[in-house]
Amino acid sequence: MAKDIFVFVELKEGAVRKVSLELLSKGKEIAGHFSSSLYAVLIGHNVKGIAATVQPYSDKVIVIDNEGLAEYRWDTYASVLEGILRKYNPYAVLGGSTVTGKDLFPRLAARFGSAIVSDAVGIDFHDSGIKIKKPLFGGKVISWITCSEDSAIFITFRPNSFGIEKGSLNGEVIEEQFEAAKDPKMNLAGTEKHVSEKVDLQEADFIICGGRGMKGPEHFQVLEEIAGIMGGRVGASRAVVDSKWREYEDQVGKSGKTVSPKLYIGCGISGALHHTMGMDTSKVIVAINKDPNAPIFHYADYGIVDDAFAVLPVLREALKKTREEI
Amino acid sequence: MNILIFIKQVADTEARIIIKGDHKSLEIENKYNMNFFDEFAVEEAMRIKEKNKDVQITVCTIGSQKAVEALRTAIAMGADRAFLLDGSKAATNDPLAISRILSAFAKKEGFDMILCGRQAIDDESANVGAMAAEFLGIPHVSAILKMEVVDGNAVKVENEIEGGRGIFEVKLPALFTTQKGLNEPRVPLITGVMKAMKASIPVVDPATLDIPQEAVAAEASKVTILSYESPQERPPVKIIEGETPEEKVKNLVKALKEDAKVL
Ligand SMILES: Cc1cc2nc3c(=O)[nH]c(=O)nc-3n(C[C@H](O)[C@H](O)[C@H](O)COP(=O)(O)OP(=O)(O)OC[C@H]3O[C@@H](n4cnc5c(N)ncnc54)[C@H](O)[C@@H]3O)c2cc1C
Ligand SMILES: Nc1ncnc2c1ncn2[C@@H]1O[C@H](COP(=O)(O)O)[C@@H](O)[C@H]1O
């Protein structure tokens, strides 16, 4: 049987999320190895126009466009995906380890009685199949996992685990119809979305995090400015969130979000284990702390020992200049 | 109302973990706790019990005899009953097996509401809640931040969704996974701790539950850990030199551009 690879394409405000393009890029490599096909699965309402975004990255694009799929809910999405997966029988289904992916994939894996590995960070070939790389214990240990192949393998990956390759395919679009079945016992009474222009914290390439050393919420302004210049996001330590200087959704660490941006800058953050567990897979880490013995320097690639208030305005101007040069 | 809570005993974040020479097993320092996110589940159940009549709180875990400690912590917080589901023969690394056993136990005990943590901090999977709900054929809501019992058979919850909050009205029975922000878990009182020490905790053999045994046995695991390895060590930090903040920033930007190539 052909080992076809499926990628569940996630949308955010009508656009394809970065993590989905990362997974399609990796998925192409896997399908290439197995000489099988890579399918992008695009579901939602008024999404036909979006297919063009994923066509260059996929061999085939399955589109299910249905009014009942306008808002994500596990019940409707799982019922539609179930139909697709039963029809096409893929070898593996990849998705992002995002709020949506973490809600949807386990529900489906249980329905299929399938192997599931979530929050993975890598994938490789093993025997005639695959092995999956997944951190355990907050990143203290890395495990490699194989899965039983008797039904589709479900895997969610942390955003920023893979690079985005330039897409040169022109995937055929296949429109499918499956009923979006609602669970009658669940009624969505409403949503509150803070419409934000900002990138998602977990998907950001650049994160500047403030800790208690920032002294108060007003000092996060300069961090916001730097994040703005870099097209990234501001994060925070738990001490900051507990003090209500920032929202919980900004929290990086064990009890917050796990991030792995290309560049992480921590300012006035001590580097407690609970915090570093959420960011130690960042590609490059910079720490700004006035205490040369702060534990964050054990995790950082580059350190500045100085007062963050003296460094940050200068850093903002310097980064602005690098952006203008491009 | 019968509230059932799934809790997991996990290695403390500070616990030392050594990868054994064969890269196939781990040695974990003897420091364990109730999973961080499960405390919110126990606390929320207590708050429901304090506000409503006839609420019974049952906690259960799949684990070794040692996991009884986590169950005692839950009793100390106020849970009424606890059960240890013997995990010695089960595929405890496989969320499919764990959720099959938990759901079979839930079916046997009966429940109106199930609470469990958003994710376990050892495997960080966030799988078991939604999977158990699927096996039970009940709805679930992940990562709830607010809960209100509307009447005996429905609740209103708010949860974390992509870019904001969702508000759901859910008919019971249903399962909810709990998240930081839902409440502030209480520290058990000494009287609670005394009660927990004395509580007798029955051990349930999963073989007595109504599940296809071959689906949950260790050999049946759908996931196999091939090997463990240490995370890649970072080279020691390069402290950026400079007399003034201006100089340091200049040198940092240079390093980020030329060495690290991230600017
Ligand atoms: C179960 C559990 C879960 C947790 N989860 C998380 C989590 O998800 N995320 C998280 O972040 N924490 C978490 N924590 C908390 C964590 O252990 C630390 O307490 C927290 O990260 C400390 O935050 P901080 O570094 O901002 O503050 P502090 O530890 O107070 O550090 C402040 C730092 O700022 C420096 N500083 C002060 N002034 C200046 C200045 N002017 N310029 C430069 N530097 C300055 C100081 O030298 C110090 O190093 C958790 C804890 C527990 C028990
Ligand atoms: N062995 C177990 N016994 C009881 N509950 C568990 C077990 N494993 C996981 N859970 C529950 O499921 C939640 C999510 O776990 P996980 O899917 O492993 O991240 C945990 O917070 C617990 O509430």
Coordinates of N, CA, C and O in Angstrom, one line a residue, chain A residues 214-300:
Chain A
M214 N 12.1 43.5 34.7 CA 11.6 44.6 33.9 C 10.8 45.6 34.8 O 10.4 46.6 34.4
K215 N 10.6 45.2 36.0 CA 10.1 46.1 37.1 C 8.7 46.5 37.0 O 8.1 46.9 38.1
G216 N 8.1 46.5 35.9 CA 6.6 46.9 35.8 C 6.1 46.8 34.4 O 6.9 46.8 33.5
P217 N 4.8 46.8 34.3 CA 4.2 46.6 32.9 C 4.5 47.7 32.0 O 4.7 47.5 30.8
E218 N 4.8 48.9 32.5 CA 5.0 50.0 31.5 C 6.4 49.8 30.8 O 6.5 50.3 29.7
H219 N 7.3 49.1 31.4 CA 8.6 48.9 30.7 C 8.5 47.8 29.6 O 9.5 47.6 28.9
F220 N 7.4 47.2 29.4 CA 7.2 46.2 28.3 C 7.1 47.0 27.0 O 7.1 46.3 25.9
Q221 N 6.8 48.3 27.1 CA 6.6 49.1 25.8 C 7.8 48.9 24.9 O 7.7 48.7 23.7
V222 N 9.0 49.0 25.5 CA 10.2 49.0 24.6 C 10.4 47.5 24.0 O 10.8 47.4 22.9
L223 N 9.9 46.5 24.8 CA 10.0 45.2 24.3 C 9.0 45.1 23.1 O 9.3 44.4 22.1
E224 N 7.8 45.7 23.3 CA 6.8 45.7 22.2 C 7.4 46.4 20.9 O 7.2 45.9 19.8
E225 N 8.1 47.4 21.2 CA 8.7 48.2 20.0 C 9.7 47.3 19.3 O 9.7 47.2 18.0
I226 N 10.5 46.6 20.1 CA 11.5 45.7 19.5 C 10.9 44.6 18.7 O 11.2 44.3 17.6
A227 N 9.9 44.0 19.3 CA 9.1 42.9 18.7 C 8.5 43.4 17.4 O 8.5 42.7 16.4
G228 N 8.0 44.6 17.4 CA 7.4 45.2 16.2 C 8.4 45.3 15.1 O 8.1 45.0 14.0
I229 N 9.6 45.8 15.4 CA 10.6 46.0 14.4 C 11.0 44.7 13.8 O 11.2 44.5 12.6
M230 N 11.1 43.6 14.7 CA 11.5 42.3 14.2 C 10.4 41.4 13.7 O 10.7 40.3 13.3
G231 N 9.2 41.9 13.7 CA 8.1 41.1 13.2 C 7.8 39.9 14.1 O 7.4 38.9 13.7
G232 N 8.1 40.1 15.4 CA 8.0 39.0 16.4 C 7.0 39.3 17.5 O 6.1 40.1 17.3
R233 N 7.2 38.6 18.6 CA 6.3 38.7 19.7 C 7.0 38.9 21.0 O 8.1 38.5 21.2
V234 N 6.2 39.5 22.0 CA 6.7 39.7 23.3 C 6.2 38.5 24.1 O 5.1 38.1 24.0
G235 N 7.1 37.9 24.9 CA 6.7 36.8 25.8 C 7.0 37.3 27.3 O 7.5 38.4 27.5
A236 N 6.7 36.5 28.2 CA 6.9 36.8 29.6 C 7.1 35.6 30.5 O 6.8 34.5 30.1
S237 N 7.8 35.9 31.6 CA 8.0 34.8 32.6 C 6.7 34.7 33.4 O 5.8 35.6 33.4
R238 N 6.6 33.6 34.2 CA 5.4 33.4 35.0 C 5.3 34.5 36.1 O 4.3 35.0 36.4
A239 N 6.5 34.9 36.6 CA 6.5 35.9 37.7 C 5.8 37.2 37.2 O 5.0 37.8 37.9
V240 N 6.0 37.5 35.9 CA 5.4 38.7 35.2 C 3.9 38.5 35.1 O 3.1 39.4 35.3
V241 N 3.5 37.3 34.6 CA 2.1 37.0 34.4 C 1.3 37.0 35.8 O 0.3 37.5 35.9
D242 N 2.0 36.4 36.8 CA 1.3 36.3 38.1 C 1.2 37.7 38.7 O 0.3 38.0 39.4
S243 N 2.1 38.6 38.3 CA 2.0 40.0 38.8 C 1.0 40.8 37.9 O 0.8 42.0 38.1
K244 N 0.4 40.2 36.9 CA -0.6 40.8 36.0 C 0.0 41.9 35.2 O -0.8 42.8 34.8
W245 N 1.3 41.9 34.9 CA 1.8 42.8 34.0 C 1.5 42.5 32.6 O 1.5 43.3 31.7
R246 N 1.4 41.1 32.3 CA 1.1 40.6 31.0 C 0.0 39.5 31.1 O -0.1 38.9 32.2
E247 N -0.6 39.2 29.9 CA -1.6 38.2 29.9 C -1.0 36.8 30.0 O 0.1 36.6 29.5
Y248 N -1.8 35.8 30.4 CA -1.3 34.5 30.5 C -0.9 33.9 29.1 O 0.1 33.1 29.0
E249 N -1.6 34.4 28.1 CA -1.2 33.8 26.8 C 0.2 34.2 26.3 O 0.7 33.6 25.4
D250 N 0.8 35.1 27.0 CA 2.2 35.5 26.7 C 3.2 34.6 27.5 O 4.4 34.8 27.2
Q251 N 2.7 33.8 28.4 CA 3.7 33.1 29.3 C 4.4 32.0 28.5 O 3.9 31.1 27.9
V252 N 5.8 32.0 28.7 CA 6.6 31.0 28.1 C 7.1 30.1 29.3 O 7.5 30.6 30.3
G253 N 7.0 28.8 29.1 CA 7.6 27.9 30.1 C 6.7 26.7 30.4 O 5.7 26.5 29.7
K254 N 7.1 26.0 31.3 CA 6.4 24.7 31.7 C 4.9 24.9 31.8 O 4.2 24.1 31.3
S255 N 4.5 25.9 32.5 CA 3.0 26.0 32.7 C 2.5 27.0 31.7 O 1.3 27.5 31.8
G256 N 3.3 27.4 30.7 CA 2.8 28.3 29.7 C 3.0 27.7 28.3 O 2.7 26.5 28.1
K257 N 3.6 28.4 27.4 CA 3.7 27.9 26.0 C 5.2 27.5 25.8 O 6.1 28.0 26.4
T258 N 5.3 26.5 24.9 CA 6.6 26.0 24.5 C 6.9 26.7 23.2 O 6.1 26.6 22.3
V259 N 8.0 27.4 23.1 CA 8.4 28.1 21.9 C 9.7 27.7 21.4 O 10.6 27.3 22.2
S260 N 9.9 27.7 20.1 CA 11.3 27.6 19.6 C 11.6 28.5 18.4 O 11.7 28.1 17.3
P261 N 11.7 29.8 18.7 CA 11.9 30.8 17.6 C 13.4 30.7 17.1 O 14.2 30.0 17.8
K262 N 13.6 31.4 16.0 CA 15.0 31.4 15.6 C 15.9 32.2 16.5 O 17.0 31.9 16.8
L263 N 15.3 33.3 17.1 CA 16.0 34.1 18.0 C 15.1 34.5 19.2 O 14.0 35.0 19.1
Y264 N 15.6 34.1 20.4 CA 15.0 34.4 21.7 C 15.8 35.4 22.5 O 17.0 35.1 22.6
I265 N 15.3 36.5 22.9 CA 16.0 37.4 23.8 C 15.3 37.4 25.2 O 14.1 37.8 25.2
G266 N 16.0 37.1 26.2 CA 15.4 37.2 27.6 C 16.0 38.4 28.3 O 17.2 38.5 28.4
C267 N 15.1 39.2 28.9 CA 15.5 40.4 29.6 C 15.0 40.4 31.0 O 13.8 40.3 31.2
G268 N 15.9 40.5 31.9 CA 15.5 40.5 33.3 C 14.8 39.2 33.7 O 13.8 39.2 34.5
I269 N 15.3 38.1 33.2 CA 14.7 36.8 33.5 C 15.8 36.0 34.1 O 17.0 36.0 33.5
S270 N 15.5 35.3 35.2 CA 16.6 34.6 35.9 C 17.0 33.3 35.2 O 18.1 32.9 35.3
G271 N 16.0 32.7 34.5 CA 16.3 31.4 33.8 C 16.0 30.2 34.7 O 16.7 29.2 34.6
A272 N 15.0 30.3 35.5 CA 14.5 29.1 36.3 C 14.2 28.0 35.3 O 13.7 28.3 34.2
L273 N 14.4 26.8 35.8 CA 14.1 25.6 35.0 C 12.7 25.6 34.3 O 12.5 25.3 33.2
H274 N 11.7 26.1 35.1 CA 10.4 26.1 34.6 C 10.2 27.0 33.4 O 9.3 26.9 32.6
H275 N 11.1 28.0 33.4 CA 11.0 28.9 32.2 C 11.8 28.4 31.1 O 11.3 28.3 29.9
T276 N 13.0 27.9 31.3 CA 13.9 27.4 30.2 C 13.3 26.2 29.5 O 13.5 26.0 28.3
M277 N 12.5 25.4 30.3 CA 11.8 24.3 29.6 C 10.9 24.7 28.5 O 10.7 23.9 27.6
G278 N 10.5 25.9 28.5 CA 9.6 26.4 27.5 C 10.3 27.0 26.3 O 9.7 27.4 25.3
M279 N 11.6 27.2 26.4 CA 12.3 28.0 25.3 C 13.6 27.4 24.9 O 14.3 27.9 24.1
D280 N 14.1 26.3 25.5 CA 15.4 25.8 25.3 C 15.6 25.2 23.9 O 16.8 24.8 23.6
T281 N 14.6 25.0 23.1 CA 14.8 24.6 21.8 C 14.9 25.7 20.8 O 14.9 25.5 19.6
S282 N 14.9 27.0 21.3 CA 15.1 28.1 20.5 C 16.5 28.0 19.8 O 17.4 27.4 20.3
K283 N 16.5 28.4 18.5 CA 17.8 28.2 17.8 C 18.9 29.1 18.4 O 20.0 28.6 18.7
V284 N 18.7 30.3 18.6 CA 19.7 31.2 19.2 C 19.1 31.9 20.4 O 18.0 32.5 20.3
I285 N 19.8 31.9 21.6 CA 19.3 32.5 22.8 C 20.2 33.6 23.2 O 21.4 33.4 23.3
V286 N 19.6 34.8 23.5 CA 20.4 35.9 24.0 C 19.8 36.2 25.4 O 18.6 36.3 25.6
A287 N 20.7 36.5 26.4 CA 20.2 36.9 27.7 C 20.7 38.2 28.1 O 21.9 38.5 27.9
I288 N 19.9 39.1 28.6 CA 20.3 40.3 29.1 C 19.9 40.4 30.6 O 18.7 40.3 31.0
N289 N 20.9 40.4 31.5 CA 20.7 40.3 32.9 C 21.8 41.0 33.6 O 23.0 40.9 33.2
K290 N 21.5 41.7 34.7 CA 22.6 42.5 35.3 C 23.4 41.6 36.3 O 24.4 42.0 36.7
D291 N 22.8 40.4 36.5 CA 23.6 39.5 37.4 C 24.3 38.4 36.6 O 23.8 37.6 36.0
P292 N 25.7 38.5 36.7 CA 26.5 37.6 35.8 C 26.3 36.1 36.2 O 26.6 35.2 35.4
N293 N 25.7 35.9 37.4 CA 25.5 34.5 37.9 C 24.1 34.0 37.6 O 23.7 32.9 38.0
A294 N 23.3 34.8 36.9 CA 21.9 34.3 36.6 C 21.9 33.0 35.8 O 22.7 32.9 34.9
P295 N 21.1 32.0 36.2 CA 21.1 30.7 35.5 C 20.8 30.8 34.0 O 21.3 29.9 33.3
I296 N 20.2 31.9 33.6 CA 19.8 32.0 32.2 C 21.1 31.9 31.3 O 21.1 31.5 30.2
F297 N 22.2 32.3 31.9 CA 23.5 32.3 31.1 C 24.0 30.9 30.8 O 24.8 30.7 29.9
H298 N 23.4 29.9 31.5 CA 23.8 28.5 31.2 C 23.1 28.1 29.9 O 23.4 27.1 29.3
Y299 N 22.0 28.8 29.6 CA 21.2 28.3 28.4 C 21.5 29.2 27.2 O 21.2 28.8 26.1
A300 N 22.1 30.4 27.5 CA 22.2 31.4 26.4 C 23.4 31.1 25.5 O 24.4 30.6 25.9

